mmCIF file of C-alpha atoms and ligand atoms in Angstrom:
data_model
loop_
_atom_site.group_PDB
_atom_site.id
_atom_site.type_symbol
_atom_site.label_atom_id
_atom_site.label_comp_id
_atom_site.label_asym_id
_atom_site.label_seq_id
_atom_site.Cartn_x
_atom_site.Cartn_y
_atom_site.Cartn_z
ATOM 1 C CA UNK X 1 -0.338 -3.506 -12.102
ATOM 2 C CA UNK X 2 2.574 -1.564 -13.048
ATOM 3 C CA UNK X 3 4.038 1.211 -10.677
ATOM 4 C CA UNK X 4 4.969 4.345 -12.782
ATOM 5 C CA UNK X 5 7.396 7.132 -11.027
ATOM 6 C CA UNK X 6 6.637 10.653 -12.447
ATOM 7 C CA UNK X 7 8.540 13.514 -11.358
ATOM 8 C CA UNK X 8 6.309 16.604 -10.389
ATOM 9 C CA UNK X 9 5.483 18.434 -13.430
ATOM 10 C CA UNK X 10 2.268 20.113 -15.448
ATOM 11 C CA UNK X 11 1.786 16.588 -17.178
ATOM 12 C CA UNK X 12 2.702 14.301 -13.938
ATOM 13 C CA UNK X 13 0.318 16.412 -12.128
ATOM 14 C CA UNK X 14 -2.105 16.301 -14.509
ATOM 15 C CA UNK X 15 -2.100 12.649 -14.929
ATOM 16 C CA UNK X 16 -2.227 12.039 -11.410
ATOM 17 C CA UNK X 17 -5.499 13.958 -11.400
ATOM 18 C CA UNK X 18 -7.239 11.759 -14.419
ATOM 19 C CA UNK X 19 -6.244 8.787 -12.191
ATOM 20 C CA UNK X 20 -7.686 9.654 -8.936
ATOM 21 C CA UNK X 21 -11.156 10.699 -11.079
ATOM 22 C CA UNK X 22 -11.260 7.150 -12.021
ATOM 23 C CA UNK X 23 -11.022 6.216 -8.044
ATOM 24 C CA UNK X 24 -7.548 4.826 -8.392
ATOM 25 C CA UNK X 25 -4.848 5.412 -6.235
ATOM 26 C CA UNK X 26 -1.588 8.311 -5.914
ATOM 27 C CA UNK X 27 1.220 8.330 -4.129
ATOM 28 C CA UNK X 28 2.239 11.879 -3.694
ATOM 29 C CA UNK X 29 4.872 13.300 -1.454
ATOM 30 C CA UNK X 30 4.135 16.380 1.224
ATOM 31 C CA UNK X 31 6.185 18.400 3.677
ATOM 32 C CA UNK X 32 6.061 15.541 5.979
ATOM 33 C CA UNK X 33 6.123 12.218 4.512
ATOM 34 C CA UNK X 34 4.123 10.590 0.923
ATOM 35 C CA UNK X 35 0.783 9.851 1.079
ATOM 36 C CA UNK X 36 -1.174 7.118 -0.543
ATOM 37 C CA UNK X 37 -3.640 9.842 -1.974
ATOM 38 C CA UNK X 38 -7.261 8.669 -2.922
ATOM 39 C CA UNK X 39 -10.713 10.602 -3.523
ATOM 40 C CA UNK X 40 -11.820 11.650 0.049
ATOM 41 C CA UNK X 41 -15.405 11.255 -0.683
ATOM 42 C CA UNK X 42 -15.075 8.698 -3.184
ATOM 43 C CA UNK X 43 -15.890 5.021 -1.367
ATOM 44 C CA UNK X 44 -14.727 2.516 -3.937
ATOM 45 C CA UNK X 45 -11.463 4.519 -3.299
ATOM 46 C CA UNK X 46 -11.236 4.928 0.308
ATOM 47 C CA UNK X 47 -11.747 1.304 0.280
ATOM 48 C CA UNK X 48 -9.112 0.653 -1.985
ATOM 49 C CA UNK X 49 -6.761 2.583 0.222
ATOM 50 C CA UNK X 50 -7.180 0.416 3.483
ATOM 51 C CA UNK X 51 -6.825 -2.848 1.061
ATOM 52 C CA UNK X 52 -3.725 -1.384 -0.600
ATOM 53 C CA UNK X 53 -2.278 -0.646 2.850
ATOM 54 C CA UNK X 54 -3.555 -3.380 4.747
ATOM 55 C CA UNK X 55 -4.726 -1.301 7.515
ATOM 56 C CA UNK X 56 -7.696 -2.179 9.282
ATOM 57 C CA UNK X 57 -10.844 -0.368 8.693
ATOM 58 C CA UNK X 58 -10.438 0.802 12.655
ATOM 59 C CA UNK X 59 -7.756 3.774 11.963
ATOM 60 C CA UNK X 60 -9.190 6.519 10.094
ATOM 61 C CA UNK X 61 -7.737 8.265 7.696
ATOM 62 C CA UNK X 62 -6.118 12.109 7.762
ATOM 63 C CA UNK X 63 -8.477 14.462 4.636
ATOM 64 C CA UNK X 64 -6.142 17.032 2.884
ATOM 65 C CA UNK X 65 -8.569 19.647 2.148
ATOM 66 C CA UNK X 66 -8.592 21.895 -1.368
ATOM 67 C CA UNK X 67 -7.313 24.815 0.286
ATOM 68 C CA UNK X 68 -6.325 26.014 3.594
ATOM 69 C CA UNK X 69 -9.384 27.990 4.458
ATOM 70 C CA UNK X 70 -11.836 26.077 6.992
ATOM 71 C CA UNK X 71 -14.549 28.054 6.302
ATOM 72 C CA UNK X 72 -14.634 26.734 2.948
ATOM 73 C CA UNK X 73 -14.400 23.220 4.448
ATOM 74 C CA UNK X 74 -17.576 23.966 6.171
ATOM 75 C CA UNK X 75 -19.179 25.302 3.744
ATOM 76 C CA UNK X 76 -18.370 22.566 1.042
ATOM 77 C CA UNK X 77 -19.350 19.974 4.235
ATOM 78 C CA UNK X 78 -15.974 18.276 5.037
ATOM 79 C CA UNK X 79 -15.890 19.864 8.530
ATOM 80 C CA UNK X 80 -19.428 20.061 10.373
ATOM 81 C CA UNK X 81 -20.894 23.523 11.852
ATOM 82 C CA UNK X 82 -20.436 25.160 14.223
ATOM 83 C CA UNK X 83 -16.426 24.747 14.376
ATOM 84 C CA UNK X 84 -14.810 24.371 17.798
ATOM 85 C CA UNK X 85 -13.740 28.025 18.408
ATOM 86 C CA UNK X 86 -9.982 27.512 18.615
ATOM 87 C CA UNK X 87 -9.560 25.581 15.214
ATOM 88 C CA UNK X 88 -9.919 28.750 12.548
ATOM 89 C CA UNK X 89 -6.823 30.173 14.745
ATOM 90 C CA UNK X 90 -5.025 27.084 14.699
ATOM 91 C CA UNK X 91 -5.540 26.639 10.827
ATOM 92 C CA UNK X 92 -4.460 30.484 9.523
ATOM 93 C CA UNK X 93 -1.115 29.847 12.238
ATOM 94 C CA UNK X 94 -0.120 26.873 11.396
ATOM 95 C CA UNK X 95 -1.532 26.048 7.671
ATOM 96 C CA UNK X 96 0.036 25.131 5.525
ATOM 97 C CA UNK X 97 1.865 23.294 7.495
ATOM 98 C CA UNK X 98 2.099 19.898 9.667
ATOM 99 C CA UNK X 99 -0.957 19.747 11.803
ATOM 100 C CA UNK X 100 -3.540 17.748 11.480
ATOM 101 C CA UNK X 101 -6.966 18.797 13.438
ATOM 102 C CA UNK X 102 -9.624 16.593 14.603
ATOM 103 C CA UNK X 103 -12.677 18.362 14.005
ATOM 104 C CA UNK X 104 -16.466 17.569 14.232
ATOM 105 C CA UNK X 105 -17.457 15.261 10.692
ATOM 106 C CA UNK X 106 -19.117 17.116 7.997
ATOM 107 C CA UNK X 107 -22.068 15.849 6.328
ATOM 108 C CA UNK X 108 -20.432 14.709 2.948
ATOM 109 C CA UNK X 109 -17.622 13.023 4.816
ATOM 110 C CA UNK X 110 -18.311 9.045 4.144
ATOM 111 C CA UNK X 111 -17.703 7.138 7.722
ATOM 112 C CA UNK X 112 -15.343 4.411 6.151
ATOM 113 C CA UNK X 113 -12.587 7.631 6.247
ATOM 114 C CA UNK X 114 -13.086 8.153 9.637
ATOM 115 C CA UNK X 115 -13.476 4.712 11.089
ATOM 116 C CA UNK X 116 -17.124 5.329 12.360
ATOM 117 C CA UNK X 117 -16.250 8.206 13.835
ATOM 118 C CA UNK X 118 -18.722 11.525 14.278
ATOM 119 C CA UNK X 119 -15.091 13.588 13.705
ATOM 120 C CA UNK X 120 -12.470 13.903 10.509
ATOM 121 C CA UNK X 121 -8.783 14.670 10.807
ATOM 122 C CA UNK X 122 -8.013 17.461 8.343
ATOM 123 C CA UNK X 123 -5.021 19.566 6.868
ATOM 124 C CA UNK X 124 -3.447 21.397 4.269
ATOM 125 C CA UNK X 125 0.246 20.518 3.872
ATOM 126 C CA UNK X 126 3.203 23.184 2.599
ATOM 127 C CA UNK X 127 4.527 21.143 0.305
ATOM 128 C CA UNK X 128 3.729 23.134 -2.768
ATOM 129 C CA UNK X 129 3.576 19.764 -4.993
ATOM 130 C CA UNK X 130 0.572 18.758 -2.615
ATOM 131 C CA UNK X 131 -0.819 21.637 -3.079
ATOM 132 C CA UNK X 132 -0.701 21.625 -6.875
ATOM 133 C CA UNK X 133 -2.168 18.511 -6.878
ATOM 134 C CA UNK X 134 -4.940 19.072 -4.293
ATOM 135 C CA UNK X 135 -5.889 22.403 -6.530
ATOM 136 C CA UNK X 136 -6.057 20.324 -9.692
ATOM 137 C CA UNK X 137 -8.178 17.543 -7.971
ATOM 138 C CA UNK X 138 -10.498 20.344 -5.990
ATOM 139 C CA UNK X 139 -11.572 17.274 -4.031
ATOM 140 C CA UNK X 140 -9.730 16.528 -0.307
ATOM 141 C CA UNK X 141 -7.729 13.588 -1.004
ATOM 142 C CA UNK X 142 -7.607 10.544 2.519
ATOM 143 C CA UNK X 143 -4.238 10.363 2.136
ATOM 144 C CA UNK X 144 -2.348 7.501 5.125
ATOM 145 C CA UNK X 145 1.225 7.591 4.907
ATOM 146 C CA UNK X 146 2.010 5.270 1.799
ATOM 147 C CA UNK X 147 3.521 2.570 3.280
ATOM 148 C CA UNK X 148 1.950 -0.790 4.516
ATOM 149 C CA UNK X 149 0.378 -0.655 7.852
ATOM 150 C CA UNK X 150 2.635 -0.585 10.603
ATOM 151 C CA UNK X 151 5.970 -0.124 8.823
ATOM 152 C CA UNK X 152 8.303 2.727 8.572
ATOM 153 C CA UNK X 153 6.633 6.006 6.519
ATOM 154 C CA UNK X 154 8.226 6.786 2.856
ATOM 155 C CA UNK X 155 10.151 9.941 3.200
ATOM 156 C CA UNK X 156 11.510 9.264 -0.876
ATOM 157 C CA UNK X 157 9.796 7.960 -3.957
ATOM 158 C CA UNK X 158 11.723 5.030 -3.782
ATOM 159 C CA UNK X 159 10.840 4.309 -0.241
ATOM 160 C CA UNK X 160 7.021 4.928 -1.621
ATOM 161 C CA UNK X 161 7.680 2.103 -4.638
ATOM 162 C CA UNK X 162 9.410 -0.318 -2.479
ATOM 163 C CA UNK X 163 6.247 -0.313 -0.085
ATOM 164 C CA UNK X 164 4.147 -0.460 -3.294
ATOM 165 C CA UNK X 165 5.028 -1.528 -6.255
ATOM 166 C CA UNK X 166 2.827 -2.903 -8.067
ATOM 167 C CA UNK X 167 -0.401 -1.867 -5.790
ATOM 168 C CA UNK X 168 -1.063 1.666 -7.807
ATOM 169 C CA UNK X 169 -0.616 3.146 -10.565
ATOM 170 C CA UNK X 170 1.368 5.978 -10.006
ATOM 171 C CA UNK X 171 3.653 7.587 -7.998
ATOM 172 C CA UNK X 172 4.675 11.413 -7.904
ATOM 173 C CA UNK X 173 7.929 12.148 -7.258
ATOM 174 C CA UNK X 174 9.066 14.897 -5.534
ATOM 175 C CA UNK X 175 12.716 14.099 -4.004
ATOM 176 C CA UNK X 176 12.763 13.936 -0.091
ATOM 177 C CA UNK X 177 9.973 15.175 2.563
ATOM 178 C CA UNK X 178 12.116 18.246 3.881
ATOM 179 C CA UNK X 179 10.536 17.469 7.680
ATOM 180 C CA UNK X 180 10.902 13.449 7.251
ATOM 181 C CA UNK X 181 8.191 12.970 10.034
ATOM 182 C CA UNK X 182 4.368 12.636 10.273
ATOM 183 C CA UNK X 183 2.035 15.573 11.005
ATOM 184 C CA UNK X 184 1.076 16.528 14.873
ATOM 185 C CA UNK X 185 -2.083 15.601 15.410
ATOM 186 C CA UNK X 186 -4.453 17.739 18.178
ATOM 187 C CA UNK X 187 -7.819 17.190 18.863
ATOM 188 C CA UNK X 188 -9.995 20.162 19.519
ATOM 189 C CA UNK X 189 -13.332 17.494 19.873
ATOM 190 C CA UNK X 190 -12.183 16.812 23.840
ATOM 191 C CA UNK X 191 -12.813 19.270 26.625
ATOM 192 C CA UNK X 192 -8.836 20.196 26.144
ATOM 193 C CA UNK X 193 -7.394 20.777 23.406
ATOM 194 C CA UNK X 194 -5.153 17.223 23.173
ATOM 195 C CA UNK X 195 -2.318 16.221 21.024
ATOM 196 C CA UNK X 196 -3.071 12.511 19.572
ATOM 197 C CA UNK X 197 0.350 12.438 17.875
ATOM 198 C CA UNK X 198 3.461 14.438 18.376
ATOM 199 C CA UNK X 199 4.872 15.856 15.253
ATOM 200 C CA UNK X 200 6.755 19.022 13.925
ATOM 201 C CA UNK X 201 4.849 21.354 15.620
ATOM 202 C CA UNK X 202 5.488 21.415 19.360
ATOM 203 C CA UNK X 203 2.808 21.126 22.061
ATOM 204 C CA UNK X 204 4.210 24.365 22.817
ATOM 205 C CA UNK X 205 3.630 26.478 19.967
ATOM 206 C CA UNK X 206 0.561 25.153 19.763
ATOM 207 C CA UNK X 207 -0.232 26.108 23.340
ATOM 208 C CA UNK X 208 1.267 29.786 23.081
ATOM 209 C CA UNK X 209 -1.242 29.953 20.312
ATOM 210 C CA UNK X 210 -3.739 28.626 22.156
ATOM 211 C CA UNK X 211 -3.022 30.964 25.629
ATOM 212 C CA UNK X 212 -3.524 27.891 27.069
ATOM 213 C CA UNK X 213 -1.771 24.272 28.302
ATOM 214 C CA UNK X 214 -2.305 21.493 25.548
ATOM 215 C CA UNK X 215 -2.774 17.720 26.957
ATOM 216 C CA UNK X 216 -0.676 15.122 25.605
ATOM 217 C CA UNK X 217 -2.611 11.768 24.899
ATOM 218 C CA UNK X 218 -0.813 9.237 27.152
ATOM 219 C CA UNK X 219 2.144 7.844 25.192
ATOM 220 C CA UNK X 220 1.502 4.218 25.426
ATOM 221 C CA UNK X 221 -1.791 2.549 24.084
ATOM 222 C CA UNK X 222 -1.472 -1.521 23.576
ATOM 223 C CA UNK X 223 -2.924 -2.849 20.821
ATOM 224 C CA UNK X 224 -6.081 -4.219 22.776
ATOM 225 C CA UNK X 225 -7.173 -1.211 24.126
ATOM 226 C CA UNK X 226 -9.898 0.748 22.278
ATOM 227 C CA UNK X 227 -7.600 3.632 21.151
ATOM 228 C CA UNK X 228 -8.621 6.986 20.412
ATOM 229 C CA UNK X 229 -5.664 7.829 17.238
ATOM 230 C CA UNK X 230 -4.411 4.381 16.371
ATOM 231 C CA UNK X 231 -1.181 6.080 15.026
ATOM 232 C CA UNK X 232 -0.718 6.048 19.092
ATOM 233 C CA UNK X 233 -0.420 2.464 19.362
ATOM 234 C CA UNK X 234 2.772 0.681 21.329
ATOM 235 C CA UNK X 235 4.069 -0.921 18.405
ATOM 236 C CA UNK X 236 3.504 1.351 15.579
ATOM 237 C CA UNK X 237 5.790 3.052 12.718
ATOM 238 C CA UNK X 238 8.508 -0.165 12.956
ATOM 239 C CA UNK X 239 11.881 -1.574 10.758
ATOM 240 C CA UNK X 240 11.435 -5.399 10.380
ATOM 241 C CA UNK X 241 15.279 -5.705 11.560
ATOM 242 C CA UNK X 242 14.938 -5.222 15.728
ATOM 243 C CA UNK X 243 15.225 -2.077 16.843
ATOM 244 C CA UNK X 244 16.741 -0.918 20.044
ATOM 245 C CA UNK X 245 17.532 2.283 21.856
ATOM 246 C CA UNK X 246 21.101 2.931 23.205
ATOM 247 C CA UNK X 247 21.119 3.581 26.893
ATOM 248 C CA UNK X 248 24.072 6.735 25.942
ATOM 249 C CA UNK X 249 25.680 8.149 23.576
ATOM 250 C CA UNK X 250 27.476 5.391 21.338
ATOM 251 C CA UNK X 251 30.841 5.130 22.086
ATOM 252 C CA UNK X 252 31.953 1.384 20.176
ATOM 253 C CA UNK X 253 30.267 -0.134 17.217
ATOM 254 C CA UNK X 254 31.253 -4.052 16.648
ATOM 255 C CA UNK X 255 29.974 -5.691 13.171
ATOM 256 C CA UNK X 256 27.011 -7.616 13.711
ATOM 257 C CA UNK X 257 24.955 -4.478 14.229
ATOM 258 C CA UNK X 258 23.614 -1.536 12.116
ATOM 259 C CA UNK X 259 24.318 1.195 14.005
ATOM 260 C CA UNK X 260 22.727 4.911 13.530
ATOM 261 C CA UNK X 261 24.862 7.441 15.536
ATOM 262 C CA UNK X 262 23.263 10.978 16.053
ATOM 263 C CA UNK X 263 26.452 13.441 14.560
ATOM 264 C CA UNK X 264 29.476 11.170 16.055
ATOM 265 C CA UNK X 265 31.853 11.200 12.739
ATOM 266 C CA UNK X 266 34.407 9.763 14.292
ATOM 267 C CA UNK X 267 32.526 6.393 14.109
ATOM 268 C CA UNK X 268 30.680 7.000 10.750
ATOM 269 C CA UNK X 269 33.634 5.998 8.728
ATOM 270 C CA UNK X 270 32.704 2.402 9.511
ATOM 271 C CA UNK X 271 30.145 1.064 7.130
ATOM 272 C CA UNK X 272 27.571 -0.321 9.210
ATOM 273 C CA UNK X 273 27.255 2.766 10.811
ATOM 274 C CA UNK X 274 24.629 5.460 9.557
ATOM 275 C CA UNK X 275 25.469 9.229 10.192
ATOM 276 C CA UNK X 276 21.796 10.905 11.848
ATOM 277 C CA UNK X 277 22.116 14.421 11.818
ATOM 278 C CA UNK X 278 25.995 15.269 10.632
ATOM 279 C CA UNK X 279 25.176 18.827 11.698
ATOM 280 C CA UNK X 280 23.751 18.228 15.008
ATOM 281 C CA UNK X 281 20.258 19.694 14.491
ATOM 282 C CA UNK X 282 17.043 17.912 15.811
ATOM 283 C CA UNK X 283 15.412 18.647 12.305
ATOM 284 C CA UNK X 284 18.321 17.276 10.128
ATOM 285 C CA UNK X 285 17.686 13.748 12.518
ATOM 286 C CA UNK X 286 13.578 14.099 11.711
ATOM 287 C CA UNK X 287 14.549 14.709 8.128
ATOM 288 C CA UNK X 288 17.229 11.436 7.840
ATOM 289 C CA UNK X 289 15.141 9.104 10.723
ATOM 290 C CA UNK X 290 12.915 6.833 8.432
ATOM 291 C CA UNK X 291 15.621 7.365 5.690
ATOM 292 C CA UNK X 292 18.149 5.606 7.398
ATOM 293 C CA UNK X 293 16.196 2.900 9.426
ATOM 294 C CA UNK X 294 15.207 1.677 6.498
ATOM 295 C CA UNK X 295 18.449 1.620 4.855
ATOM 296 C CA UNK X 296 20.083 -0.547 7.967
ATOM 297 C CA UNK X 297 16.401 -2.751 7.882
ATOM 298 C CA UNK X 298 17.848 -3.369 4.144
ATOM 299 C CA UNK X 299 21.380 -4.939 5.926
ATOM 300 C CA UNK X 300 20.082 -8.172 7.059
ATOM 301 C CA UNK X 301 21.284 -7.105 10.384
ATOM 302 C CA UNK X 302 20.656 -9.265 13.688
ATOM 303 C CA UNK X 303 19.964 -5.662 14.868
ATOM 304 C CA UNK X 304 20.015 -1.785 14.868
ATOM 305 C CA UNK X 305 21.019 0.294 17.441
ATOM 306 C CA UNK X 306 20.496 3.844 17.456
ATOM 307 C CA UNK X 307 22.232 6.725 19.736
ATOM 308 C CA UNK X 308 19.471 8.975 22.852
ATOM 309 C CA UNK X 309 18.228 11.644 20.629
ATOM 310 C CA UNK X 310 19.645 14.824 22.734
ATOM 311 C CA UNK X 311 17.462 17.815 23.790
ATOM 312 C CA UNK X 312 15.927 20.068 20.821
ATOM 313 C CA UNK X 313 12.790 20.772 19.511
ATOM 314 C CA UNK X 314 12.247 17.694 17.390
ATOM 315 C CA UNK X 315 13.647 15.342 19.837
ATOM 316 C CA UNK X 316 9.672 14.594 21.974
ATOM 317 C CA UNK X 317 8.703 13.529 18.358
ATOM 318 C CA UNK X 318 11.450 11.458 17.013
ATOM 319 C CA UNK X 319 11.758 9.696 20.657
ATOM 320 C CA UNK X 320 7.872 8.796 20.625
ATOM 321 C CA UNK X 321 8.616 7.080 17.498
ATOM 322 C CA UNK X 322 11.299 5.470 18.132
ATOM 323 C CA UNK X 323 10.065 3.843 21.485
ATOM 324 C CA UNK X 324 7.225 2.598 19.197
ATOM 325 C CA UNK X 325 9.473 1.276 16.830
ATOM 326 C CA UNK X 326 12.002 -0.279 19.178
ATOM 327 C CA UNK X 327 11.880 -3.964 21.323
ATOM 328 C CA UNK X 328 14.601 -2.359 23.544
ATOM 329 C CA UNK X 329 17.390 -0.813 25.056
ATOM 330 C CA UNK X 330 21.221 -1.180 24.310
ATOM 331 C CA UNK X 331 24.130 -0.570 26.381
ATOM 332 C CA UNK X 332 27.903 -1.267 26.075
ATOM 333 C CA UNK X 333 29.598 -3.314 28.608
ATOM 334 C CA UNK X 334 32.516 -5.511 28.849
ATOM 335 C CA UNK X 335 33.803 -5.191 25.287
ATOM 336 C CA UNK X 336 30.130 -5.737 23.680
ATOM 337 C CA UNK X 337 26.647 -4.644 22.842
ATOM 338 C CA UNK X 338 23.953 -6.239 25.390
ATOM 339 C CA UNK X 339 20.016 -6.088 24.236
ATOM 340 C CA UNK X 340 17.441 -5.840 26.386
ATOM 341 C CA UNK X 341 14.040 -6.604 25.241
ATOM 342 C CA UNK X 342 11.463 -4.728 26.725
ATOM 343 C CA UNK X 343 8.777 -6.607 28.849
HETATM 344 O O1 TXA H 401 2.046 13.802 8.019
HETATM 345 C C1 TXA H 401 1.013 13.111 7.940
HETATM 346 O O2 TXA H 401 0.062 13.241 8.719
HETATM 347 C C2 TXA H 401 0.944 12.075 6.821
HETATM 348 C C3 TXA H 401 0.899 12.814 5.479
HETATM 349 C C4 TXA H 401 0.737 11.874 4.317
HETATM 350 O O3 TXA H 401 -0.098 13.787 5.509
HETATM 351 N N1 TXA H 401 -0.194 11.212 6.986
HETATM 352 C C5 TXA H 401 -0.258 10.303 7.960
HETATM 353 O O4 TXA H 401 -1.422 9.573 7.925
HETATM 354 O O5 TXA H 401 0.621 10.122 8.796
HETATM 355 P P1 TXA H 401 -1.650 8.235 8.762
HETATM 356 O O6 TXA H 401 -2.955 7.709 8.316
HETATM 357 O O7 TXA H 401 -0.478 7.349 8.601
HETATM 358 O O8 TXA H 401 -1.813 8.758 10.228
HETATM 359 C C6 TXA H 401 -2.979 9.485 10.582
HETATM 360 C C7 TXA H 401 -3.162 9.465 12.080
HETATM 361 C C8 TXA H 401 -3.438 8.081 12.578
HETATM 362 O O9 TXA H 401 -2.757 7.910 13.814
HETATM 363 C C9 TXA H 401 -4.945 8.106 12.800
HETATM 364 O O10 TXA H 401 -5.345 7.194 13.782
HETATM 365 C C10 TXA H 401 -5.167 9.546 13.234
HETATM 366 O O11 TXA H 401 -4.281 10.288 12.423
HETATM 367 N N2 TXA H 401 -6.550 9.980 12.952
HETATM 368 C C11 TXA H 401 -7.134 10.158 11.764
HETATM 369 N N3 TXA H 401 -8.429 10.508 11.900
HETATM 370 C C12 TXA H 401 -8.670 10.558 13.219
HETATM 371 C C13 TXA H 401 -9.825 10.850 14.006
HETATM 372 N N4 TXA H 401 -10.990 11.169 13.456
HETATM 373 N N5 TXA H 401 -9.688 10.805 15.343
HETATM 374 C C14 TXA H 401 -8.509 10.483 15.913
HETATM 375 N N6 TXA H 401 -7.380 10.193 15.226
HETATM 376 C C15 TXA H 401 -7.458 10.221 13.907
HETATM 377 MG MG1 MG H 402 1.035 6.042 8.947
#
């Protein structure tokens, strides 16, 4: 199959829609990172989506809805009755936007999207290209992040078409994800409201929302446990060059590494080394993070090592994904780097 890239336009748009009618397959880009877009209530392409990915039928998939009003989603049966009575405040704060709720499953929901389970993740991103195409479509789209399972999420069309060429039709291109990370995910279906994923928006705006503490799934689920949010697993989200997490702030680079320093410039003028966030700002390193692991994976490095993420808003986020992503810590000693693979 050839892989067409269409910039975001009437006619892109358009065409998009005629393809997902016919149960094929979009890649389309939101606030956070593209999705590999497919009818939500459509099996043939649901199932399509977990071949095309290769993700196991175990990890459901996130519906973005129509429109941002969960009423409607009711009403239309995505999201079952009675809703939990924090999630229509949650939705008019935060949507559109980067959280994705776990709600009780709606009647028309098929159980291939949601693994089996009795709830559906659900949200309505900012980007306003999703939302053009999710109007056009008036149908939620299961939309993964549209890269094969377990790798690194496509913050760029060509990130998308190196993770799928050839594998669908069509991809939409609409330059970089400005927030270059995944959704937060937060389950009202648990006594507590509890975040599954961490993501742009913090546990605590959520909980000032809320009035009240929000639990934080514990970080580290292994592959063999039953897992309630697969994207939670140990090993998740990963470069296929090791990666490993620098004990402090890099202060030597030598040449046999890739090296991706947080806003040092002084080293940056070395070309194995990758510049993070030149300005210093946690969202700047969310935007760049899968941008440039992916561009040292390309290298054929024996390794990357990236700088501690300092302090900021983003930083809970981006260092949850990079412990998933990483075998280990770093640290300079003695005139060299020394790994240190985790147990
Ligand atoms: O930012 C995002 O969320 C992106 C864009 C494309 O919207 N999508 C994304 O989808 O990251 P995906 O499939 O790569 O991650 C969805 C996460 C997975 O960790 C999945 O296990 C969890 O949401 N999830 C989905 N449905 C769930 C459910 N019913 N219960 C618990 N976790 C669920
Ligand atoms: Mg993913």
């Amino acid at each position: 199959m050839q892989t067409r890239v269409l910039p975001i336009s009437d006619s892109s748009i358009h065409e998009a829609c005629r393809i997902l009618r016919h149960g094929e397959l979009v890649a389309f880009p939101t606030e956070t990172v593209y999705g590999l877009g497919g009818l939500g209530l459509h099996l043939a392409a649901i199932e399509k989506i977990f071949r095309v990915k290769g993700r196991p039928k175990t990890d459901p998939l996130i519906l973005h809805l129509p429109s941002p009003n969960l009423a409607t989603a009711v009403a239309s049966g995505f999201v079952a009755d009675p809703l939990p009575p924090l999630a229509l405040l949650l939705a008019e704060t935060f949507w559109p936007g980067p959280l994705t709720l776990i709600l009780p499953k709606g009647p028309l929901v098929p159980l291939t999207v949601t693994a089996g389970n009795n709830t559906v993740a659900v949200r309505y991103p900012s980007c306003p290209s999703a939302q053009r195409l999710l109007q056009e479509v008036g149908h939620p789209l299961a939309a993964p992040s549209a890269n094969r399972f377990g790798r690194l999420s496509p913050t760029d069309a060509a990130a998308v078409l190196a993770e799928l060429n050839g594998k669908i039709p069509l991809i939409l291109d609409g330059g970089p994800c400005p927030q270059g990370i995944e959704s937060t995910v937060l389950t009202l279906t648990e006594l507590k409201p509890t975040i599954l994923r961490l993501g742009a928006i913090t546990p605590e705006r959520i909980s000032s929302v809320l009035n009240q503490p929000v639990l934080l799934q514990s970080k580290k689920i292994s592959a063999a446990m039953a897992s309630p949010s697969p994207g939670m697993l140990a090993q998740h989200y990963s470069p296929q060059t090791p990666l490993y997490l620098c004990t402090s702030p890099i202060q030597a680079v030598t040449p046999e590494f890739q090296f991706i320093v947080f806003c040092e410039t002084r080293l940056a003028v070395q070309p194995n080394v990758h510049l993070l966030a030149p300005d210093g700002k946690g969202e700047t390193a969310a935007r760049n993070l899968y941008r440039f692991l992916r561009q040292a994976d390309g290298c054929s490095s024996a390794a990357i090592l990236i700088d501690p993420i300092p302090d900021s808003a983003s930083a809970p986020a981006l260092r949850d994904r990079l412990e998933r992503a990483s075998l280990g810590t770093a640290h300079f000693q003695d005139g060299q780097w020394h790994l240190r693979t985790r147990a």
